[in-house]
Short mmCIF file of C-alpha atoms and ligand atoms in Angstrom, two decimals:
data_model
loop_
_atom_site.label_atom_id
_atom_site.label_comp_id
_atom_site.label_asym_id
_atom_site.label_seq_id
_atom_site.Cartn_x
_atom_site.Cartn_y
_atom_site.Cartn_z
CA UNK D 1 0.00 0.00 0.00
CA UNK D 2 1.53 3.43 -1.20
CA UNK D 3 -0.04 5.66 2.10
CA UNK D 4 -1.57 8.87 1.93
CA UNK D 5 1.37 10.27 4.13
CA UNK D 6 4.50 9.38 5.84
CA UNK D 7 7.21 10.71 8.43
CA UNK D 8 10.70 10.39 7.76
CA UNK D 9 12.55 9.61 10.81
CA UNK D 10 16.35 9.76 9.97
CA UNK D 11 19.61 8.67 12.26
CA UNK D 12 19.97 12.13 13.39
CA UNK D 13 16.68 12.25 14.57
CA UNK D 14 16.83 8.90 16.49
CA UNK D 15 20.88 9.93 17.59
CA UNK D 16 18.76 13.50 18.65
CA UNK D 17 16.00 11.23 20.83
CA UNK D 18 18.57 8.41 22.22
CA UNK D 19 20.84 11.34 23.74
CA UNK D 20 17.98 12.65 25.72
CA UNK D 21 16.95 9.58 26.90
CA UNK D 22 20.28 8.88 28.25
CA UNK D 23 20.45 12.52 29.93
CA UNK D 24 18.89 14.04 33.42
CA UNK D 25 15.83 15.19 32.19
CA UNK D 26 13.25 13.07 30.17
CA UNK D 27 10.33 15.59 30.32
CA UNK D 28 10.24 19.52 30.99
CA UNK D 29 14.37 19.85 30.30
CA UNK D 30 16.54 21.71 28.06
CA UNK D 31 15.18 20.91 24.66
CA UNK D 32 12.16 22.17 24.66
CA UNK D 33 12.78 25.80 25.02
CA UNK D 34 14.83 25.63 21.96
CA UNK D 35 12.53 23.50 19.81
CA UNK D 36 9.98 26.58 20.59
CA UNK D 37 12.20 29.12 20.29
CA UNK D 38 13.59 26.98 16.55
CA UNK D 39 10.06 27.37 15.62
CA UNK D 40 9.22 31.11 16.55
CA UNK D 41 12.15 31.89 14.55
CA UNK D 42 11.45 30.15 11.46
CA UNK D 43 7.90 31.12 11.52
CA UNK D 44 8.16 34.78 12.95
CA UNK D 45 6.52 34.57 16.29
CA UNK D 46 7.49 36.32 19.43
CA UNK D 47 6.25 33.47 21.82
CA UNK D 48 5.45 29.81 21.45
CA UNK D 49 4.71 26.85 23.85
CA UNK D 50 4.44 23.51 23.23
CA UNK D 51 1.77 21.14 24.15
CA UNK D 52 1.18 17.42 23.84
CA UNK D 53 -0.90 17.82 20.97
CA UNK D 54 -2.19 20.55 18.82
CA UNK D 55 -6.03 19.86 20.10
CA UNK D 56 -4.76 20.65 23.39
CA UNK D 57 -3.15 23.63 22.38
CA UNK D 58 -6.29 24.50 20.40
CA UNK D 59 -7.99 24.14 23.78
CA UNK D 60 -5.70 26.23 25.78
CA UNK D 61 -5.64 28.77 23.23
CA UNK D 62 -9.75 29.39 23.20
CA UNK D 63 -9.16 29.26 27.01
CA UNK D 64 -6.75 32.13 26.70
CA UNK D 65 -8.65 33.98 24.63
CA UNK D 66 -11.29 33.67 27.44
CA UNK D 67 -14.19 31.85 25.33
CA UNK D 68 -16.38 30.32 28.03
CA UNK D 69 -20.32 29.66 28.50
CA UNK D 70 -22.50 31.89 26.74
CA UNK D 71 -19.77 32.60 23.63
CA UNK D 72 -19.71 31.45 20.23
CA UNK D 73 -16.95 29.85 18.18
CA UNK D 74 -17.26 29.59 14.80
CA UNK D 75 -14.85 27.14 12.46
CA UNK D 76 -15.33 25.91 8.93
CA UNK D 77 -16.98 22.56 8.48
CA UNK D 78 -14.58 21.12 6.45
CA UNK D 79 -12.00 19.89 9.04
CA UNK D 80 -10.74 17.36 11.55
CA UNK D 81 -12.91 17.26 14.51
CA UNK D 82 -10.19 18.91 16.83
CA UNK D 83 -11.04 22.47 15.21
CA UNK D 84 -14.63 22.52 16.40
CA UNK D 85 -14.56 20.49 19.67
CA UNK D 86 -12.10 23.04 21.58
CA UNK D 87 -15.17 25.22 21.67
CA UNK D 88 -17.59 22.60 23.24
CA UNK D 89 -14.76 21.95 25.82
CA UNK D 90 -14.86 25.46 26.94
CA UNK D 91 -19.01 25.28 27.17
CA UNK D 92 -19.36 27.45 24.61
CA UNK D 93 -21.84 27.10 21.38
CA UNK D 94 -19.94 26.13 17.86
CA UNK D 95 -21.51 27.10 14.43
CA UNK D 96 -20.15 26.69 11.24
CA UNK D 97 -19.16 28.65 8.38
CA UNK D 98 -19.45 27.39 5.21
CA UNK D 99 -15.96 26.43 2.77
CA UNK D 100 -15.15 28.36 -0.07
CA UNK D 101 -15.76 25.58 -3.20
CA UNK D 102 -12.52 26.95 -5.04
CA UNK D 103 -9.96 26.55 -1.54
CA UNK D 104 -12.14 24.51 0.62
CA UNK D 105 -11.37 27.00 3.53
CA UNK D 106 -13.97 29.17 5.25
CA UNK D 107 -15.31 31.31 3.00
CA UNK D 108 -14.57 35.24 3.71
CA UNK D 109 -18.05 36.48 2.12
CA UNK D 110 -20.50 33.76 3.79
CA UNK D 111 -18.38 34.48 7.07
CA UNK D 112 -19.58 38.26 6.25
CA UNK D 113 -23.02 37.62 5.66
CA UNK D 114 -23.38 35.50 9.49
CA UNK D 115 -21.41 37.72 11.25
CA UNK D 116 -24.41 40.23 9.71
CA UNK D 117 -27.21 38.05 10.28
CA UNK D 118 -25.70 37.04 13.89
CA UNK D 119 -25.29 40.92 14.44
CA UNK D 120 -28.84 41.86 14.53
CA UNK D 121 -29.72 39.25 16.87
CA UNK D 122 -26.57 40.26 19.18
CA UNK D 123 -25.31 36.48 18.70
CA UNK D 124 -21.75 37.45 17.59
CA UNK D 125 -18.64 34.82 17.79
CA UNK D 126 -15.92 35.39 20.04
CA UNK D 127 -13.59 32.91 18.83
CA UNK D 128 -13.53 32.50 15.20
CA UNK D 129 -11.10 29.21 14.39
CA UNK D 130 -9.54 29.06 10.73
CA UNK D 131 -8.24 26.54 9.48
CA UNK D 132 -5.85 26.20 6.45
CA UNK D 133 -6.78 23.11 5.02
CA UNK D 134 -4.23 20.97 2.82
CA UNK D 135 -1.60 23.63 4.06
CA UNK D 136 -2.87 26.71 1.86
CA UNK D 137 -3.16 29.84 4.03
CA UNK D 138 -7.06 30.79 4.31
CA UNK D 139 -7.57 34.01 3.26
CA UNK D 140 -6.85 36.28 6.55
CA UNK D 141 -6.49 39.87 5.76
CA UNK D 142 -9.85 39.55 4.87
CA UNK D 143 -11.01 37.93 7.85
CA UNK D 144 -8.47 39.81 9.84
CA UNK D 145 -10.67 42.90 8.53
CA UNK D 146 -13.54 41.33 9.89
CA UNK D 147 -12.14 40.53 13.23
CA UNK D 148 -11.65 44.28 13.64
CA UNK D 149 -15.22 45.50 12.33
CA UNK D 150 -16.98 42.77 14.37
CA UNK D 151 -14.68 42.14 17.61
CA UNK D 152 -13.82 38.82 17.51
CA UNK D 153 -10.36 36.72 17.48
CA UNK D 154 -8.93 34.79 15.47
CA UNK D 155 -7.03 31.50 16.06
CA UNK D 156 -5.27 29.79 12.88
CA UNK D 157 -5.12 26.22 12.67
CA UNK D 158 -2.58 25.75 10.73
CA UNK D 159 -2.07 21.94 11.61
CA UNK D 160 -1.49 21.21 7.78
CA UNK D 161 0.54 24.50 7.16
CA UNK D 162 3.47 24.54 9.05
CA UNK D 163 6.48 26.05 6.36
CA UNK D 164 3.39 27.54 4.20
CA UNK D 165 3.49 31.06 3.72
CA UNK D 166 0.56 33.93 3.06
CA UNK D 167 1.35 37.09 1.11
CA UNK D 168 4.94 36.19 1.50
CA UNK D 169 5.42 35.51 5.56
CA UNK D 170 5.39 32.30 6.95
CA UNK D 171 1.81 30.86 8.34
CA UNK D 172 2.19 31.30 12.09
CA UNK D 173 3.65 35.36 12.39
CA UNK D 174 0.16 35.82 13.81
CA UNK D 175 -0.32 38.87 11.25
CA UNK D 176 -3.90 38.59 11.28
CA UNK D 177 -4.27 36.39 14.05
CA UNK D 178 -4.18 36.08 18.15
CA UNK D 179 -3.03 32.44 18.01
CA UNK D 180 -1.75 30.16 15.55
CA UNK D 181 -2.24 26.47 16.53
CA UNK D 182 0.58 23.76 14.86
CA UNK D 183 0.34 19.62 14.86
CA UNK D 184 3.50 17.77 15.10
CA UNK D 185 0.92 14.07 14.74
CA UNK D 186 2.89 11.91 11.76
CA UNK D 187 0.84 12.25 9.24
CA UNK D 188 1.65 16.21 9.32
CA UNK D 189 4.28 17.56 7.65
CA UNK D 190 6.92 17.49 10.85
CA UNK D 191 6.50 15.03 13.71
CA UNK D 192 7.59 15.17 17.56
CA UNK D 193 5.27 11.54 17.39
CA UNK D 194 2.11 13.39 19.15
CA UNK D 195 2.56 16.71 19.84
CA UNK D 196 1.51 20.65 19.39
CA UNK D 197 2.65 23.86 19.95
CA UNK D 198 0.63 27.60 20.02
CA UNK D 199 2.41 30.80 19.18
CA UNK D 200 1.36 34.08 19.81
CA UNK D 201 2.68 37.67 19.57
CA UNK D 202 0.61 38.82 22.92
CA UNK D 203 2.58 38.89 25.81
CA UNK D 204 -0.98 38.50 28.09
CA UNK D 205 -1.96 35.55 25.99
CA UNK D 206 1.56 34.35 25.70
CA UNK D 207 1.22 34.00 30.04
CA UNK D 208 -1.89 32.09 30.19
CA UNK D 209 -1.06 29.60 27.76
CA UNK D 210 2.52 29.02 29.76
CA UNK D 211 0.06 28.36 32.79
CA UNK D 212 -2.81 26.61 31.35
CA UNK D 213 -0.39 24.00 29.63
CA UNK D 214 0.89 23.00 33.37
CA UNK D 215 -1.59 23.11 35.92
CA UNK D 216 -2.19 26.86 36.20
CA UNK D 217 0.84 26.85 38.03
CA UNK D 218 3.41 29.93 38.66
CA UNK D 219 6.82 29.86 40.00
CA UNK D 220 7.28 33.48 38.82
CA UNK D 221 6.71 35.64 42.34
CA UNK D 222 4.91 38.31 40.21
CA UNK D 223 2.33 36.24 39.60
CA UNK D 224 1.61 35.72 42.87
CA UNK D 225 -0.93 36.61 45.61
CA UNK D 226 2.05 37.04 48.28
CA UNK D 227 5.78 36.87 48.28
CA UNK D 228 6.95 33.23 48.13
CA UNK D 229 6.91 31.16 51.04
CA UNK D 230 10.07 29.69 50.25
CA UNK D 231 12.27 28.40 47.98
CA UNK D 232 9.95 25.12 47.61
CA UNK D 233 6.54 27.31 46.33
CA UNK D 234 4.79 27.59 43.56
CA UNK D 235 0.90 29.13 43.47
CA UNK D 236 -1.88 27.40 41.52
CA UNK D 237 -3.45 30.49 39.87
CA UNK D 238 -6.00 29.47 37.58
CA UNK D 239 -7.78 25.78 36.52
CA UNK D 240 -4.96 24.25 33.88
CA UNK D 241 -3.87 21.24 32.51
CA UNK D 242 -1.29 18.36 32.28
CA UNK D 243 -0.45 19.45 28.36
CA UNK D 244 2.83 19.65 28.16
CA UNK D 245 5.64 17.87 25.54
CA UNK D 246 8.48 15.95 26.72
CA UNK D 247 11.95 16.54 26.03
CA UNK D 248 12.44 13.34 23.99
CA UNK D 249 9.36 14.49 21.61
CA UNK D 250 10.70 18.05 21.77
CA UNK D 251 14.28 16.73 20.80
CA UNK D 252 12.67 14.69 18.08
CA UNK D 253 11.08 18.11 16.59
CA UNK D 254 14.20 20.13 17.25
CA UNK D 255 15.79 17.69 14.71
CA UNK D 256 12.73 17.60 12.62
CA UNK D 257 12.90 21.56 11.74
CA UNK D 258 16.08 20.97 9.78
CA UNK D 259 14.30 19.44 7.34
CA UNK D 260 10.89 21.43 7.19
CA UNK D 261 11.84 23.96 4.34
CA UNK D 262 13.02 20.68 2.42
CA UNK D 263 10.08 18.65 3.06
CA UNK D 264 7.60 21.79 2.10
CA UNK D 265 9.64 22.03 -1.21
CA UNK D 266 9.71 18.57 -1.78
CA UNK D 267 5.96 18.18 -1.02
CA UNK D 268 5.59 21.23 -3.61
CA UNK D 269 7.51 19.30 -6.25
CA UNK D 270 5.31 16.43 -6.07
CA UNK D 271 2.00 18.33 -6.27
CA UNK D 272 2.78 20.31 -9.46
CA UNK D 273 4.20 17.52 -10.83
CA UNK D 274 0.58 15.77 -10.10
CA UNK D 275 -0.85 19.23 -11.46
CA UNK D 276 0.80 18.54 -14.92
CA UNK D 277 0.10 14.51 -15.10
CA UNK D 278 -3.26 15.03 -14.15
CA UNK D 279 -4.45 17.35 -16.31
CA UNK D 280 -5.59 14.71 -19.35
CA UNK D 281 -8.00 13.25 -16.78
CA UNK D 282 -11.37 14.05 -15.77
CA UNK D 283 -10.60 15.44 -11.94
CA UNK D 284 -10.22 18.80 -10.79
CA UNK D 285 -6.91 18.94 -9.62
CA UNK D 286 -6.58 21.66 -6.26
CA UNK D 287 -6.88 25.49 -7.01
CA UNK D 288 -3.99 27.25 -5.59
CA UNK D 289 -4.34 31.07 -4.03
CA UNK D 290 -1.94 33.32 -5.41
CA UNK D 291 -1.45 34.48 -1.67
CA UNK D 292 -0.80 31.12 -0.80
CA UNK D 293 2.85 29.20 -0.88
CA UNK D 294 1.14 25.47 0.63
CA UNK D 295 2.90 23.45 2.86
CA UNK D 296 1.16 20.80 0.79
CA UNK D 297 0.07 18.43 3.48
CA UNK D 298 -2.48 16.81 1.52
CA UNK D 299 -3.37 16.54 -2.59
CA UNK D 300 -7.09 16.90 -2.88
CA UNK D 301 -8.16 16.21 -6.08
CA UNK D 302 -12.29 16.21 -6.99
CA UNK D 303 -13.69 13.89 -9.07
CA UNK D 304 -17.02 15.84 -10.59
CA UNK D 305 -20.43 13.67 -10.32
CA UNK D 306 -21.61 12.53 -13.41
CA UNK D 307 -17.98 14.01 -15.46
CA UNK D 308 -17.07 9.76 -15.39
CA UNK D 309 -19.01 6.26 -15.67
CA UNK D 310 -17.91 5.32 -12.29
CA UNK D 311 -19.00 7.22 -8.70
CA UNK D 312 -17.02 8.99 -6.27
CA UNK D 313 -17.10 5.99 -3.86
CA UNK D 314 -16.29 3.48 -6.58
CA UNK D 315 -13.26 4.91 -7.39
CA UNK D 316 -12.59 5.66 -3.80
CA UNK D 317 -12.77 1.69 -3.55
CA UNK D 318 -10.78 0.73 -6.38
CA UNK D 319 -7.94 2.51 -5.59
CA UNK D 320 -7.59 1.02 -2.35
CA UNK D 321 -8.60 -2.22 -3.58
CA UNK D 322 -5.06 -1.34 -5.82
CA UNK D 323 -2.91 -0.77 -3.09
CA UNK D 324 -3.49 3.12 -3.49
CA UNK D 325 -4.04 4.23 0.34
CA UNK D 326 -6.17 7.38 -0.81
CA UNK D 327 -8.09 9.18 1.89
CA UNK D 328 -11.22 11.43 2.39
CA UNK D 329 -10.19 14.49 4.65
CA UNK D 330 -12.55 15.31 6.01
CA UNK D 331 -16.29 13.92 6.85
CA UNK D 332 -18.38 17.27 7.38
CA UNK D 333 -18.11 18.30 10.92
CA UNK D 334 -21.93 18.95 11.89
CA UNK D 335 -23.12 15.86 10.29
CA UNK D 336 -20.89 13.32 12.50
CA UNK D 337 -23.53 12.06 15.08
CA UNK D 338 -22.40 13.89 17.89
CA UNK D 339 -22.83 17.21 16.41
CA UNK D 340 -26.37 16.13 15.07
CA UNK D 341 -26.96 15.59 18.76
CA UNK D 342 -26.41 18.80 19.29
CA UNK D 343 -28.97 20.12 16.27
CA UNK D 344 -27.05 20.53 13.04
CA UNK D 345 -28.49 18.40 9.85
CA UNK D 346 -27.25 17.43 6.54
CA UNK D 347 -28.03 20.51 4.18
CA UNK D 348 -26.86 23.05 6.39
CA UNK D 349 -23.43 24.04 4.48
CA UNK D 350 -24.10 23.32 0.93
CA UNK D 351 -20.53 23.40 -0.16
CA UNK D 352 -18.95 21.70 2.31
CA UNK D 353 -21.05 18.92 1.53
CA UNK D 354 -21.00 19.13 -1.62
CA UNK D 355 -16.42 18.60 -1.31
CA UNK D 356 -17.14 15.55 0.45
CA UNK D 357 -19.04 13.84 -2.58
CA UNK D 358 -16.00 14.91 -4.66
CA UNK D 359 -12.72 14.80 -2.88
CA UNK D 360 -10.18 12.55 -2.41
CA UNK D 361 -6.51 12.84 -0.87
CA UNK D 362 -4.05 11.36 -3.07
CA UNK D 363 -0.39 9.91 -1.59
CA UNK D 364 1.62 12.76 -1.01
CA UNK D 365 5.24 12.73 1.31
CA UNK D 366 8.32 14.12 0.54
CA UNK D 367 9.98 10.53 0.35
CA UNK D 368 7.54 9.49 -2.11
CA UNK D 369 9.27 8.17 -5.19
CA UNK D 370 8.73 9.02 -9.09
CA UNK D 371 7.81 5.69 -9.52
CA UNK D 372 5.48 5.41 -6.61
CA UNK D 373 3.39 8.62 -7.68
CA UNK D 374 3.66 7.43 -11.40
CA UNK D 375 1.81 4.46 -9.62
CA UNK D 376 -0.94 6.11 -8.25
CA UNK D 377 -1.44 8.41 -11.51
CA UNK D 378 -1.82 5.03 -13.58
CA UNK D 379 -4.25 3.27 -11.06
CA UNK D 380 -6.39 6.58 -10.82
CA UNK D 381 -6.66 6.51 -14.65
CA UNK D 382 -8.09 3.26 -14.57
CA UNK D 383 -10.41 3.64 -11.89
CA UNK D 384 -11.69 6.53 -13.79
CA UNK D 385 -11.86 4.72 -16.86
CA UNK D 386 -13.41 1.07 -16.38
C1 PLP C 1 -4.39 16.85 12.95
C2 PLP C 1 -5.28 18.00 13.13
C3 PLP C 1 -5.67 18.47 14.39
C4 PLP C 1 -5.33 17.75 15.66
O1 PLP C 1 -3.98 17.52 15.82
P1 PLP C 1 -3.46 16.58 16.99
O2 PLP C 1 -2.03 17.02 17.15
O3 PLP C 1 -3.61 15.18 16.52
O4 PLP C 1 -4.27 16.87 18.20
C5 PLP C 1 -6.44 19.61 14.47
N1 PLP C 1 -6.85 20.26 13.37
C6 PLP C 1 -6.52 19.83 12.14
C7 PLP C 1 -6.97 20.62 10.95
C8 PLP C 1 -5.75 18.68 11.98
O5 PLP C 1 -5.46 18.24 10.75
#
């Protein structure tokens, strides 16, 4: 089976993980401040913290932002479950915004026509997660704008986009954005095994995400109600969690970033080079944004209804049937049972639903062969063909 996506782990990165294994500290040492400060530089973020995965940092970033009971957050349909749920921890209500059909990310002008609607009956978001699916940028100075004509923030989830860029800086320099949320899980472009990691250019959120991730624990006296009792204290300020990353998964992504400008361009390679091969064939191949550079996590192509003889889930089927380990990213949010429970229903976001009849996630890693992408272009043809 050719999969959809694969990590390369190399012998630096294992030498990287062995030598912290055999040191003092296997969790909360040395290597994790550098792996976040390696990854505000490259990205252009003043502070970043990582977290044991980037739902949890999702979580803790909605929790710095202060979304609670009686808010809103509003995310696009079209993504993994995570993106949505991190409001429902928090109590609050999640809606939807529906995808754009061109970029499959929430749509700027249907995210201006609710916040409209939601403005006359004084049910504005607070929290507005977007999420920059198949690692192209969504489309943020306009929903930066907005954020400023409607008051709410703005956290990126930019899980699929970590070495993308928009209008020329990398995703993650929180231009238009409180929080930028990254996923280090294997299937994403680099891995620290599980793992996550929120930056943010605000010094006030930058402080309650360093105590939500542990506890809501402070060693740092000004934090606290009364000088220090001695050299033993510590003050539990707020309600946090246990989120934090080890050293031996921050060591792991330490050695990881070498590679991530690499693996982007690699991944970049591969997709134009599907771009050009699949152009005789009767799929859509993915629209890029002239904003955009895309970390090109994943290769959506669309197969149109009624453009072949065979359906969507037919050729789904065949080319896994061939060894092809194609996948559908992602299953509509509101119509997954759980969110039905909670009153959304099938016909609610037109376009979104509309993607998942169409799309499917072709192989894409940046130690994919030539031969293993010719491969999948040759089984696709015949899937669309017979
Ligand atoms: C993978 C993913 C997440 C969750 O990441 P974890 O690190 O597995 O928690 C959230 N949002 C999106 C868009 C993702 O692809």
């Amino acid at each position: 089976m050719i999969p959809y996506g694969r990590q390369e782990i190399t012998d630096f990165d294992i030498a990287a993980v062995v030598n912290v294994l055999k040191s003092d500290f296997l969790t909360q040492g040395p290597v994790l401040p550098c792996f976040e400060e390696r990854v505000c530089n490259h990205v252009g973020a003043k502070y970043g913290f990582a977290v044991n995965s980037a739902t949890s940092a999702l979580h803790i970033a909605c929790l710095a932002l202060g979304l609670g009971r009686a808010d809103r957050l509003w995310t696009s349909p079209i993504t993994f479950v995570a993106s949505a749920n991190c409001g429902l921890y928090c109590g609050a209500e999640v809606d939807f915004v529906d995808i754009d059909p061109q970029t499959f990310n929430l749509c700027p002008k249907l995210l201006e026509q609710k916040l409209l609607e939601a403005e006359k009956c004084n049910a504005l978001p607070k929290v507005v997660v977007v999420v920059h699916l198949t690692g192209q940028s969504a489309q943020m100075a306009e929903i930066h704008e907005l954020s400023l004509r409607f008051g709410f923030s703005i956290i990126e989830d930019a899980s699929h986009a970590i070495g993308g860029k928009y209008q020329g800086d990398f995703v993650g320099c929180c231009r238009y954005s409180d929080v930028t949320v990254f996923s280090f899980h294997p299937v994403k472009i680099v891995t620290t095994a599980e793992g996550g990691l929120a930056v943010t250019n605000d010094p006030a959120i930058a402080e309650r995400l360093e105590l939500l991730r542990s506890h809501g624990i402070t060693r740092n006296p000004a934090l606290m109600t009364h000088p220090p009792d001695g050299p033993w204290y510590y003050q539990q300020i707020d309600l946090g969690y246990n989120y934090r990353m080890t050293d031996i998964q921050a060591a792991l992504g330490l050695s990881q970033m070498e590679r991530l400008d690499a693996y982007v361009a690699r991944r970049n390679e591969l997709a134009e080079r599907y771009d050009e091969l699949l152009s005789a064939l009767p799929v859509v191949t993915p629209f890029q944004h002239p904003d955009s550079y895309s970390a090109r996590h994943l290769y959506v192509i669309r197969v149109k209804e009624n453009s072949t003889a065979r359906s969507h889930r037919e050729i789904f089927e065949c080319l896994r049937n061939q060894g092809i380990g194609v996948n559908l990213h992602y299953i509509p949010v509101h119509i997954h049972p759980y969110y039905e429970g909670l009153g959304f229903r099938p016909g609610q976001f037109p376009n979104a639903e509309q993607y998942y009849r169409e799309a499917i996630s072709l192989p894409l890693f940046p130690t994919m062969s030539i031969e293993q992408q010719d491969e999948v272009i040759a089984r696709l043809a015949e899937a669309l063909q017979s």
